Amino acid sequence: MQFAITGQKLIASCNYLFEGKKAFAGNLFGRNPAKKTLYERYLRGLLIKRLSEWGIRRIFGFPGDGINGIMGALERAEKSDHKIEFVQVRHEEMAAFMACGHAKFTGEVGVCLATSGPGAIHLLNGLYDAKMDHQPVVAIVGQSSRQAMGGSYQQEVDLISLFKDVAGEYVHQASHPAQIRHLVDRALRIAKAERTVTCIIIPNDLQEVKAIEEPAHLHNTIHSGVGHVTPRILPKEKDLQRAADILNAGQRVAILIGAGAKHAADEVIDIADTLGAGVAKALLGKAVLPDELPFVTGSIGLLGTKPSWDMMMDCDTLFMIGTSFPYSEFLPKEGQAKCVQIDIDQRMLSLRYPADVPLNGDAAETLRALLPLLKRKEDRSWREKIEKEIVRWWKVLEARAMINAEPLNPQRVF
Amino acid sequence: MASLSGNLATMGPGVPYAIAAKFAYQERVVIALVGDGAMQMNGINGLITISKYWPQWKDPRLIVLVLNNRDLNQVTWEQRIMSGDPKFEGSQDLPDFPFARYAEMLGLKGIGLDHPDAVAGAWETALNADRPTVIEARTDPQVPPLPPHITLEQARHFMSSVLKGDPERGGMIRQSFKEMAETFLPHKT
């Protein structure tokens, strides 16, 4: 949006020119601006530098005058070591979806950028998508100038309250330049550690002030650092043994996998083979194993397969791996089956079906630790029955897709 | 790799996820499967973003398959099966939108698909294209999404939507019967 230039903006514009001249002078004297990073003398530049140090290489967003400072820094950083690619969307919701998609497909933190007021509000649905699918996403949003805040100013929205739910783990608004370093560090670290959405709000005038890259070593100063290391999460030995006892005692084991099994494909195949089990897949687990495997019953739920349904209705042991599949009517009735569940998030354990042994751990690591404790099922009849039903189901699917419809049967297109 | 909006289950992540995937893995082919409702909600604005960036992608192939049945079909079937109501045309009918032609206007490839014999060819063309492609499949809204196990209540609701005068009852009974026949008596092996 266009506004008349205020005094504040005039100062900002002067800063802009000043920065440019300094950079130009740097070039004239043969200094490499990539090394002598002048743009980061301002808070907006330090923001980009710090994000870059965290490994951020791409930001999805849409401009607005609440974040023009940040846009200016992105432009200046293009020729530096801290270059971050900016992907321009049509609507901020798309930027949040893209940040979520980036996190889902790369495992990295996704970052989206929006202006104050309407831009920030547009992000919300995409951010909730990331939060609810446990993806690390950082939203950076602009805010009215500090001197206008509380003045019912144009585009002034209570952004801390707005983001309090979706970014409840960490949402902060900067009010002092010394904060920017630890706000970035914490937003990134908490997004990664909690696999959730965090948010930094930066008033537009603050973007233009001189950066404080290293606060004075005094009372009330924060000294944070860059970097996050994913820990190894494994259940205790005795709990793995309890889980193994249940899985060894079961005669008809049904495995249900979700997004949490993403890096555990080989382990799931080995475990299913050892236990003589079939494997059903919740939607987010669809890409974990190919449907062509003879023991994979495919999707589950209202649009799921009959082999998945039959397996769940007839099993005596349910083994859930990295899934929060919500539709309980497609799972066994309480009491029908003993249950072992693995999840990286303790809060998601024993939530959809009461777990006899809820294991908090990384799926692949936990399955690898569990495998030596399991006995191979000698009786393969349960697995054979499942595989036979799967063969039949593929014929049903093909026959359904071949039914004529007007003009195209949707099942035929895939 | 594949994903969708699992827990929020929102409409509209297909095209933006595909764009994010393409930026992250430019050498791979990315495919988005999207309904006409989601395309009208935000997908077509995503096509504008694709038209802006595809010339800089190492491999320009990104395919958006749109199932265009002019109906918010999943919720239409939920109205019938979960609630026992006939389809409410006021909320469910979608205006027709020329997705393939729109793609062409943006400089992408657009393929209209309205015959079963053309399905394989459409995919082949899209997978060999020198730019992103929108395949617009004209699909039948009366093909029922059959659950794996039909409860008595679901069957009763289906009948109730028919008895209450669903505007598409003729076609949907015919298609449902055919699906059921193929489920219980598949004649192909």
XYZ file of C-alpha atoms in Angstrom:
603
model
C 0.000 0.000 0.000
C 1.086 3.532 -0.657
C 1.365 6.104 2.074
C 2.599 9.636 2.309
C 6.202 9.757 3.421
C 6.395 10.449 7.116
C 9.365 11.889 8.907
C 10.208 8.411 10.065
C 10.189 7.137 6.520
C 12.344 9.996 5.364
C 14.966 9.011 7.902
C 14.609 5.427 6.733
C 15.119 6.523 3.149
C 18.235 8.409 4.140
C 19.553 5.325 5.852
C 18.873 3.422 2.663
C 20.913 5.851 0.595
C 23.658 5.935 3.162
C 23.932 2.163 3.179
C 24.049 2.092 -0.586
C 26.812 4.691 -0.719
C 28.877 2.868 1.844
C 28.525 -0.342 -0.139
C 29.486 1.500 -3.303
C 32.494 3.038 -1.586
C 33.451 -0.429 -0.408
C 33.488 -1.625 -3.988
C 35.524 1.348 -5.126
C 38.260 0.552 -2.669
C 38.393 -3.023 -3.857
C 36.809 -4.548 -0.800
C 34.533 -7.486 -1.315
C 31.082 -6.446 -0.079
C 30.392 -10.128 0.575
C 33.033 -10.035 3.277
C 32.494 -6.503 4.522
C 28.771 -6.784 4.982
C 27.574 -3.224 5.280
C 23.892 -3.978 4.957
C 23.954 -5.893 8.186
C 24.860 -2.768 10.114
C 21.110 -2.251 10.229
C 18.747 -4.482 12.099
C 17.052 -5.700 8.928
C 20.417 -6.817 7.562
C 21.363 -8.570 10.758
C 18.020 -10.400 10.585
C 18.873 -11.753 7.124
C 22.433 -12.579 8.133
C 21.295 -14.496 11.189
C 18.653 -16.436 9.206
C 21.318 -17.266 6.671
C 23.633 -18.506 9.432
C 20.815 -20.827 10.469
C 20.889 -22.315 6.964
C 17.814 -20.566 5.603
C 18.203 -20.296 1.822
C 14.654 -19.444 0.737
C 11.807 -17.289 2.060
C 8.258 -17.358 0.727
C 6.367 -14.110 1.048
C 4.679 -11.009 -0.226
C 5.815 -7.405 0.330
C 4.079 -4.550 2.089
C 5.195 -1.375 3.778
C 5.339 -3.118 7.146
C 8.334 -5.117 5.911
C 9.957 -2.867 3.335
C 13.033 -2.682 5.505
C 13.399 -6.454 5.384
C 12.807 -6.467 1.623
C 15.588 -3.915 1.247
C 17.926 -6.139 3.215
C 17.023 -9.178 1.083
C 17.863 -7.137 -1.994
C 21.211 -6.017 -0.563
C 22.081 -9.518 0.654
C 21.663 -10.924 -2.866
C 25.309 -10.322 -3.685
C 26.636 -11.384 -0.309
C 27.399 -14.704 1.349
C 24.062 -14.409 3.080
C 21.900 -14.441 -0.012
C 18.410 -15.759 0.643
C 16.128 -16.438 -2.320
C 12.788 -14.649 -2.098
C 9.798 -16.427 -3.672
C 6.949 -14.032 -4.345
C 3.429 -15.433 -3.954
C 0.022 -14.009 -4.892
C -1.472 -14.314 -1.395
C 0.252 -14.791 1.953
C -1.677 -18.000 2.720
C 0.220 -19.538 -0.195
C 3.521 -18.430 1.365
C 2.641 -20.216 4.603
C 1.595 -23.347 2.675
C 4.878 -23.216 0.761
C 6.890 -22.855 3.961
C 5.015 -25.876 5.319
C 5.574 -27.827 2.084
C 9.258 -26.904 2.160
C 9.525 -28.235 5.718
C 7.637 -31.421 4.849
C 9.731 -32.241 1.788
C 13.187 -31.160 3.004
C 13.062 -31.578 6.776
C 14.414 -28.022 7.076
C 12.697 -25.060 8.707
C 10.313 -23.284 6.312
C 10.203 -19.479 6.529
C 7.431 -17.162 5.380
C 7.346 -13.383 5.442
C 4.318 -11.078 5.487
C 3.550 -7.471 6.173
C 1.629 -6.099 9.152
C -2.156 -6.345 9.462
C -3.741 -7.999 6.411
C -0.577 -9.779 5.308
C -0.092 -11.315 8.726
C -3.741 -12.346 8.924
C -3.564 -14.033 5.518
C -0.799 -16.340 6.755
C -2.894 -18.005 9.404
C -4.471 -20.983 7.628
C -1.179 -22.134 6.161
C 0.494 -21.767 9.558
C -2.180 -23.911 11.202
C -1.576 -26.514 8.516
C 2.098 -26.588 9.556
C 1.329 -26.614 13.268
C -1.157 -29.463 13.056
C 1.097 -31.592 10.844
C 4.038 -30.873 13.208
C 6.222 -28.985 10.753
C 8.894 -26.431 11.741
C 7.826 -23.114 10.218
C 8.877 -19.584 11.202
C 6.638 -16.647 10.304
C 8.278 -13.230 10.176
C 5.775 -10.386 10.103
C 5.906 -6.621 10.114
C 4.082 -4.326 12.511
C 3.190 -0.644 12.735
C 5.879 1.762 13.754
C 6.592 1.683 17.506
C 5.550 5.288 17.967
C 2.141 4.574 16.426
C 1.378 1.406 18.343
C -1.615 1.655 20.604
C -2.866 4.538 18.486
C -5.456 2.526 16.568
C -3.203 3.164 13.621
C -3.768 1.981 10.061
C -2.994 -1.745 9.725
C -2.293 -2.001 13.440
C -3.470 -5.384 14.630
C -2.664 -7.043 17.946
C -0.364 -9.550 16.277
C 0.903 -11.175 19.461
C -2.660 -12.134 20.338
C -3.421 -13.093 16.736
C -0.521 -15.566 16.616
C -0.788 -16.656 20.242
C -2.543 -19.903 19.379
C -0.872 -20.957 16.142
C 2.610 -19.921 17.305
C 1.938 -20.506 20.983
C 5.331 -22.124 21.566
C 7.086 -18.871 20.662
C 5.712 -15.539 19.463
C 7.511 -12.301 20.263
C 7.509 -8.733 19.082
C 10.837 -6.946 18.989
C 11.016 -3.587 20.722
C 14.802 -3.155 21.020
C 17.488 -3.798 18.401
C 19.486 -6.017 20.753
C 16.631 -8.532 20.722
C 16.808 -9.491 17.077
C 19.640 -11.960 17.496
C 17.995 -14.043 20.191
C 14.500 -13.709 18.679
C 15.793 -15.333 15.484
C 17.803 -17.945 17.389
C 14.898 -18.922 19.584
C 12.242 -18.879 16.844
C 14.354 -21.211 14.717
C 15.446 -23.453 17.567
C 11.986 -23.841 19.081
C 10.374 -24.452 15.664
C 12.897 -27.233 15.083
C 12.903 -28.686 18.591
C 9.126 -28.711 18.996
C 8.367 -29.303 15.302
C 5.939 -26.401 15.336
C 5.228 -22.855 14.211
C 6.950 -19.829 15.749
C 6.615 -16.145 14.950
C 8.730 -12.991 15.124
C 7.021 -9.612 14.840
C 9.202 -6.658 13.847
C 7.826 -3.089 13.863
C 8.697 -1.374 10.602
C 10.718 1.481 12.134
C 12.838 -0.964 14.112
C 13.903 -2.663 10.878
C 15.738 0.520 9.939
C 17.724 1.149 13.121
C 21.388 0.325 13.657
C 21.908 -3.336 14.485
C 23.362 -4.540 17.738
C 25.123 -7.663 16.656
C 26.659 -8.326 20.011
C 25.057 -6.741 23.049
C 27.311 -5.271 25.708
C 28.265 -7.839 28.341
C 26.063 -6.437 31.061
C 23.127 -7.174 33.325
C 19.925 -7.825 31.256
C 21.725 -8.755 28.049
C 21.060 -11.977 26.158
C 23.864 -13.962 24.539
C 22.367 -16.595 22.281
C 23.874 -18.713 19.538
C 23.070 -20.360 16.211
C 22.355 -24.028 15.654
C 20.176 -26.968 16.593
C 21.113 -30.624 16.788
C 18.351 -33.221 16.622
C 18.708 -35.618 19.541
C 18.488 -39.371 19.442
C 15.208 -40.381 21.080
C 14.884 -43.993 22.187
C 12.668 -45.778 24.729
C 14.203 -47.587 27.691
C 15.321 -51.217 27.294
C 12.703 -52.565 29.695
C 9.907 -50.839 27.783
C 11.197 -52.195 24.472
C 11.103 -55.661 26.061
C 7.510 -55.115 27.245
C 6.564 -54.083 23.726
C 8.346 -57.107 22.266
C 6.482 -59.425 24.658
C 3.135 -58.120 23.407
C 4.138 -58.301 19.740
C 5.564 -61.821 20.230
C 2.384 -63.014 21.932
C 0.079 -61.653 19.225
C -1.205 -64.029 16.574
C -2.747 -61.467 14.249
C -0.679 -58.264 14.213
C -1.891 -55.200 12.314
C 0.607 -52.396 11.676
C -0.561 -48.829 11.030
C 2.007 -46.299 9.862
C 1.879 -42.518 9.450
C 4.171 -39.612 8.597
C 6.391 -40.475 11.563
C 7.506 -43.656 9.795
C 8.876 -41.624 6.879
C 12.517 -42.549 7.420
C 11.769 -46.041 8.659
C 10.633 -47.819 5.469
C 13.218 -50.630 5.633
C 12.618 -51.137 9.342
C 8.827 -51.341 8.864
C 9.287 -53.930 6.104
C 11.559 -56.041 8.354
C 9.242 -55.777 11.341
C 6.154 -56.644 9.263
C 7.945 -59.671 7.879
C 9.068 -60.848 11.317
C 5.619 -60.373 12.809
C 3.752 -61.812 9.817
C 1.742 -58.597 9.774
C 0.027 -56.476 7.161
C 0.685 -52.725 6.973
C -2.057 -50.103 6.600
C -1.147 -46.489 5.890
C -2.734 -43.320 7.225
C -2.816 -40.630 4.522
C 0.373 -38.836 5.577
C 2.112 -42.214 5.658
C 1.105 -43.019 2.090
C 4.555 -42.323 0.645
C 6.391 -44.365 3.298
C 5.870 -47.706 1.535
C 4.715 -48.412 -2.026
C 1.229 -49.870 -2.391
C 2.654 -52.577 -4.651
C 4.210 -54.475 -1.722
C 2.108 -57.628 -1.246
C 1.513 -57.064 2.484
C 0.598 -53.340 2.279
C -3.170 -53.009 2.648
C -3.026 -49.355 1.555
C -5.100 -46.493 2.841
C -7.480 -46.635 5.789
C -10.656 -44.744 6.620
C -13.828 -43.743 4.829
C -11.967 -43.799 1.525
C -9.664 -46.599 2.643
C -9.370 -50.157 1.410
C -11.292 -53.232 2.430
C -8.089 -55.145 3.314
C -7.204 -52.350 5.800
C -10.705 -52.502 7.258
C -10.694 -56.300 7.550
C -7.216 -56.341 9.096
C -8.221 -53.824 11.772
C -11.482 -55.599 12.546
C -9.808 -59.028 12.916
C -6.424 -58.215 14.507
C -5.524 -59.143 18.074
C -2.522 -56.769 18.218
C -2.291 -53.214 16.920
C 1.157 -51.715 16.282
C 0.958 -47.973 15.529
C 4.079 -46.273 14.209
C 4.243 -42.487 13.875
C 0.558 -41.891 13.297
C -2.293 -39.925 14.842
C -4.890 -41.283 12.403
C -8.079 -39.768 13.809
C -11.002 -41.992 12.760
C -11.462 -44.450 15.596
C -14.267 -46.380 13.896
C -11.664 -47.772 11.500
C -9.456 -48.994 14.348
C -10.227 -52.017 16.553
C -12.771 -51.595 19.342
C -11.211 -50.862 22.728
C -10.240 -54.176 24.298
C -10.187 -56.110 21.034
C -6.444 -55.768 20.584
C -3.292 -55.261 22.623
C -1.530 -52.128 21.428
C 2.050 -50.958 21.049
C 2.576 -47.431 19.780
C 5.706 -45.506 18.760
C 5.690 -41.718 18.467
C 8.393 -39.050 18.528
C 5.989 -36.825 20.480
C 4.976 -38.057 23.933
C 1.803 -35.996 23.767
C 0.520 -38.056 20.839
C 0.815 -41.411 22.629
C -2.155 -43.528 23.699
C -4.527 -41.011 22.158
C -6.470 -42.849 19.437
C -6.324 -46.309 20.979
C -5.284 -47.117 24.563
C -1.667 -48.266 24.249
C -0.476 -51.078 26.506
C 3.083 -49.950 25.786
C 3.428 -46.363 24.553
C 6.991 -45.894 23.288
C 8.430 -42.408 22.902
C 11.083 -42.577 20.214
C 12.220 -42.040 16.683
C 10.475 -44.650 14.523
C 13.514 -46.030 12.706
C 15.763 -46.113 15.770
C 13.087 -47.686 17.948
C 12.212 -50.334 15.369
C 15.898 -51.199 14.977
C 16.203 -51.621 18.734
C 13.031 -53.689 18.845
C 13.790 -56.073 15.997
C 16.349 -58.284 17.811
C 13.801 -58.814 20.605
C 11.147 -60.179 18.238
C 10.573 -63.794 17.302
C 9.705 -64.575 13.714
C 6.114 -65.840 13.485
C 6.198 -69.399 12.243
C 2.481 -69.446 11.505
C 2.121 -67.309 8.354
C -1.610 -67.880 7.844
C -2.657 -64.352 8.982
C -0.218 -62.699 6.607
C -1.222 -65.020 3.757
C -4.895 -64.229 4.295
C -4.134 -60.478 4.172
C -2.055 -60.846 1.012
C -4.827 -62.814 -0.680
C -7.347 -60.106 0.139
C -4.993 -57.449 -1.235
C -4.714 -59.298 -4.555
C -8.505 -59.394 -4.744
C -8.783 -55.694 -3.799
C -6.516 -54.640 -6.670
C -8.888 -56.412 -9.059
C -11.853 -54.601 -7.516
C -10.087 -51.256 -7.873
C -9.233 -51.909 -11.485
C -12.766 -53.034 -12.284
C -14.202 -49.942 -10.569
C -11.891 -47.658 -12.540
C -12.936 -49.292 -15.798
C -16.645 -48.593 -15.265
C -17.853 -46.108 -17.838
C -18.959 -42.726 -16.550
C -19.948 -39.384 -18.023
C -17.519 -38.445 -19.487
C -14.675 -39.740 -17.304
C -14.577 -41.988 -14.264
C -12.341 -40.107 -11.781
C -10.736 -43.392 -10.725
C -9.557 -43.925 -14.301
C -7.462 -40.755 -14.509
C -4.674 -41.819 -12.135
C 7.715 -38.055 -1.382
C 4.087 -37.043 -1.070
C 1.991 -34.994 1.305
C -1.263 -33.204 1.910
C -2.881 -31.264 4.729
C -3.372 -34.189 7.106
C -4.620 -32.895 10.422
C -5.965 -29.478 9.478
C -7.360 -31.105 6.320
C -7.691 -27.701 4.705
C -8.510 -27.189 1.061
C -5.814 -25.664 -1.082
C -2.345 -26.949 -0.132
C -1.838 -28.933 -3.381
C -0.492 -26.262 -5.716
C 1.610 -24.354 -3.121
C 3.141 -27.603 -1.798
C 4.006 -28.510 -5.393
C 5.673 -25.121 -5.911
C 7.689 -25.504 -2.681
C 8.687 -29.032 -3.751
C 9.793 -27.730 -7.139
C 11.982 -25.021 -5.622
C 13.560 -27.584 -3.300
C 14.069 -30.306 -5.957
C 14.195 -28.582 -9.330
C 15.544 -31.633 -11.125
C 12.496 -33.731 -10.217
C 9.026 -33.904 -11.774
C 6.409 -32.638 -9.330
C 2.731 -33.609 -9.606
C -0.192 -31.927 -7.813
C -3.595 -33.670 -7.701
C -6.278 -31.068 -7.099
C -10.050 -30.813 -7.219
C -11.824 -28.050 -9.082
C -12.987 -26.519 -5.783
C -9.434 -26.105 -4.477
C -8.241 -24.859 -7.864
C -10.889 -22.158 -7.778
C -10.084 -21.374 -4.115
C -6.350 -20.743 -4.603
C -4.878 -23.110 -7.217
C -5.336 -20.804 -10.165
C -3.489 -18.049 -8.366
C -0.722 -20.583 -7.758
C -0.587 -21.120 -11.521
C 0.349 -17.447 -11.869
C 3.275 -18.019 -9.485
C 4.288 -21.086 -11.531
C 4.178 -18.991 -14.708
C 6.499 -16.459 -13.062
C 9.155 -18.913 -11.926
C 9.187 -21.956 -14.221
C 11.669 -20.579 -16.772
C 14.342 -20.561 -14.051
C 13.764 -24.195 -12.976
C 16.358 -26.719 -14.146
C 13.635 -29.178 -15.123
C 10.428 -27.283 -15.920
C 8.069 -30.232 -15.515
C 5.401 -29.628 -12.904
C 2.018 -31.218 -13.569
C -1.267 -30.123 -12.025
C -4.060 -32.642 -12.532
C -7.423 -30.957 -11.987
C -10.494 -33.141 -11.528
C -13.166 -30.868 -12.931
C -16.639 -32.197 -12.110
C -18.310 -28.839 -11.361
C -19.260 -30.136 -7.906
C -17.767 -29.867 -4.399
C -18.063 -33.592 -4.633
C -16.635 -34.936 -1.381
C -18.892 -32.761 0.712
C -21.817 -33.506 -1.614
C -21.371 -37.215 -0.835
C -20.998 -36.417 2.851
C -24.341 -34.587 2.721
C -25.850 -37.739 1.260
C -24.096 -40.466 3.246
C -23.393 -38.843 6.618
C -26.450 -36.629 6.880
C -28.972 -38.411 4.660
C -29.736 -35.154 2.871
C -30.032 -34.650 -0.849
C -27.285 -32.616 -2.514
C -27.849 -28.885 -1.891
C -27.154 -27.453 -5.312
C -26.925 -23.924 -3.911
C -23.805 -24.822 -1.924
C -22.381 -27.660 -4.007
C -22.547 -26.732 -7.690
C -19.425 -24.988 -8.947
C -19.209 -22.671 -11.895
C -17.292 -24.213 -14.775
C -13.802 -22.801 -15.223
C -11.563 -23.442 -18.243
C -8.467 -24.612 -16.340
C -6.590 -25.899 -19.405
C -7.283 -22.767 -21.443
C -6.305 -20.587 -18.496
C -2.988 -22.475 -18.242
C -2.369 -21.796 -21.945
C -3.073 -18.101 -21.406
C -0.341 -18.080 -18.750
C 2.135 -19.685 -21.140
C 1.858 -23.124 -19.570
C 0.674 -26.252 -21.354
C -3.029 -27.031 -20.980
C -4.552 -30.413 -21.812
C -8.304 -30.998 -21.832
C -9.117 -34.625 -21.049
C -12.624 -35.944 -21.568
C -12.273 -39.483 -22.900
C -10.898 -42.593 -21.151
C -8.825 -43.518 -24.211
C -6.960 -40.209 -23.949
C -5.782 -40.664 -20.341
C -2.442 -42.335 -21.070
C -1.647 -39.898 -23.866
C -2.349 -36.886 -21.655
C 0.091 -38.090 -18.998
C 2.673 -38.900 -21.637
C 2.386 -35.424 -23.143
C 2.629 -33.755 -19.733
C 5.616 -35.870 -18.673
C 7.433 -34.952 -21.880
C 6.509 -31.276 -21.904
C 9.049 -28.464 -21.977
C 7.056 -26.486 -19.416
C 4.548 -26.981 -16.569
C 1.256 -28.605 -17.597
C -2.324 -28.477 -16.371
C -4.338 -31.603 -17.207
C -8.010 -30.774 -16.860
C -9.975 -34.021 -16.539
C -13.735 -33.708 -17.001
C -14.893 -36.227 -14.441
C -18.279 -37.578 -13.434
C -19.623 -36.258 -10.093
C -22.010 -39.196 -9.819
C -19.342 -41.861 -9.273
C -19.670 -42.628 -5.556
C -16.615 -42.754 -3.285
C -17.418 -46.148 -1.761
C -16.329 -46.739 1.833
C -14.564 -50.064 2.532
C -17.401 -51.127 4.783
C -20.922 -49.797 4.363
C -22.719 -49.450 7.659
C -26.458 -49.832 7.900
C -26.689 -46.163 8.813
C -24.745 -45.086 5.722
C -27.006 -47.209 3.504
C -30.092 -45.744 5.176
C -28.788 -42.199 4.640
C -28.047 -42.934 0.997
C -31.610 -44.138 0.476
C -32.932 -41.186 2.418
C -31.091 -38.705 0.144
C -32.672 -40.474 -2.834
C -36.145 -40.449 -1.327
C -35.804 -36.779 -0.404
C -35.305 -36.050 -4.068
C -31.564 -35.724 -4.696
C -31.288 -33.822 -7.980
C -28.876 -36.421 -9.337
C -30.529 -39.549 -7.993
C -30.862 -41.343 -11.340
C -27.172 -41.187 -12.215
C -25.916 -41.751 -8.723
C -28.001 -44.897 -8.212
C -26.824 -46.235 -11.561
C -23.137 -45.518 -10.800
C -23.404 -46.819 -7.214
C -24.962 -50.045 -8.441
C -22.183 -50.532 -10.960
C -19.522 -49.899 -8.287
C -21.115 -52.322 -5.864
C -21.353 -54.955 -8.593
C -17.642 -54.561 -9.346
C -16.826 -54.764 -5.649
C -18.665 -57.957 -4.898
C -18.634 -59.640 -8.298
C -15.573 -58.353 -10.115
C -15.793 -59.867 -13.540
C -12.273 -58.996 -14.612
C -9.343 -61.004 -13.355
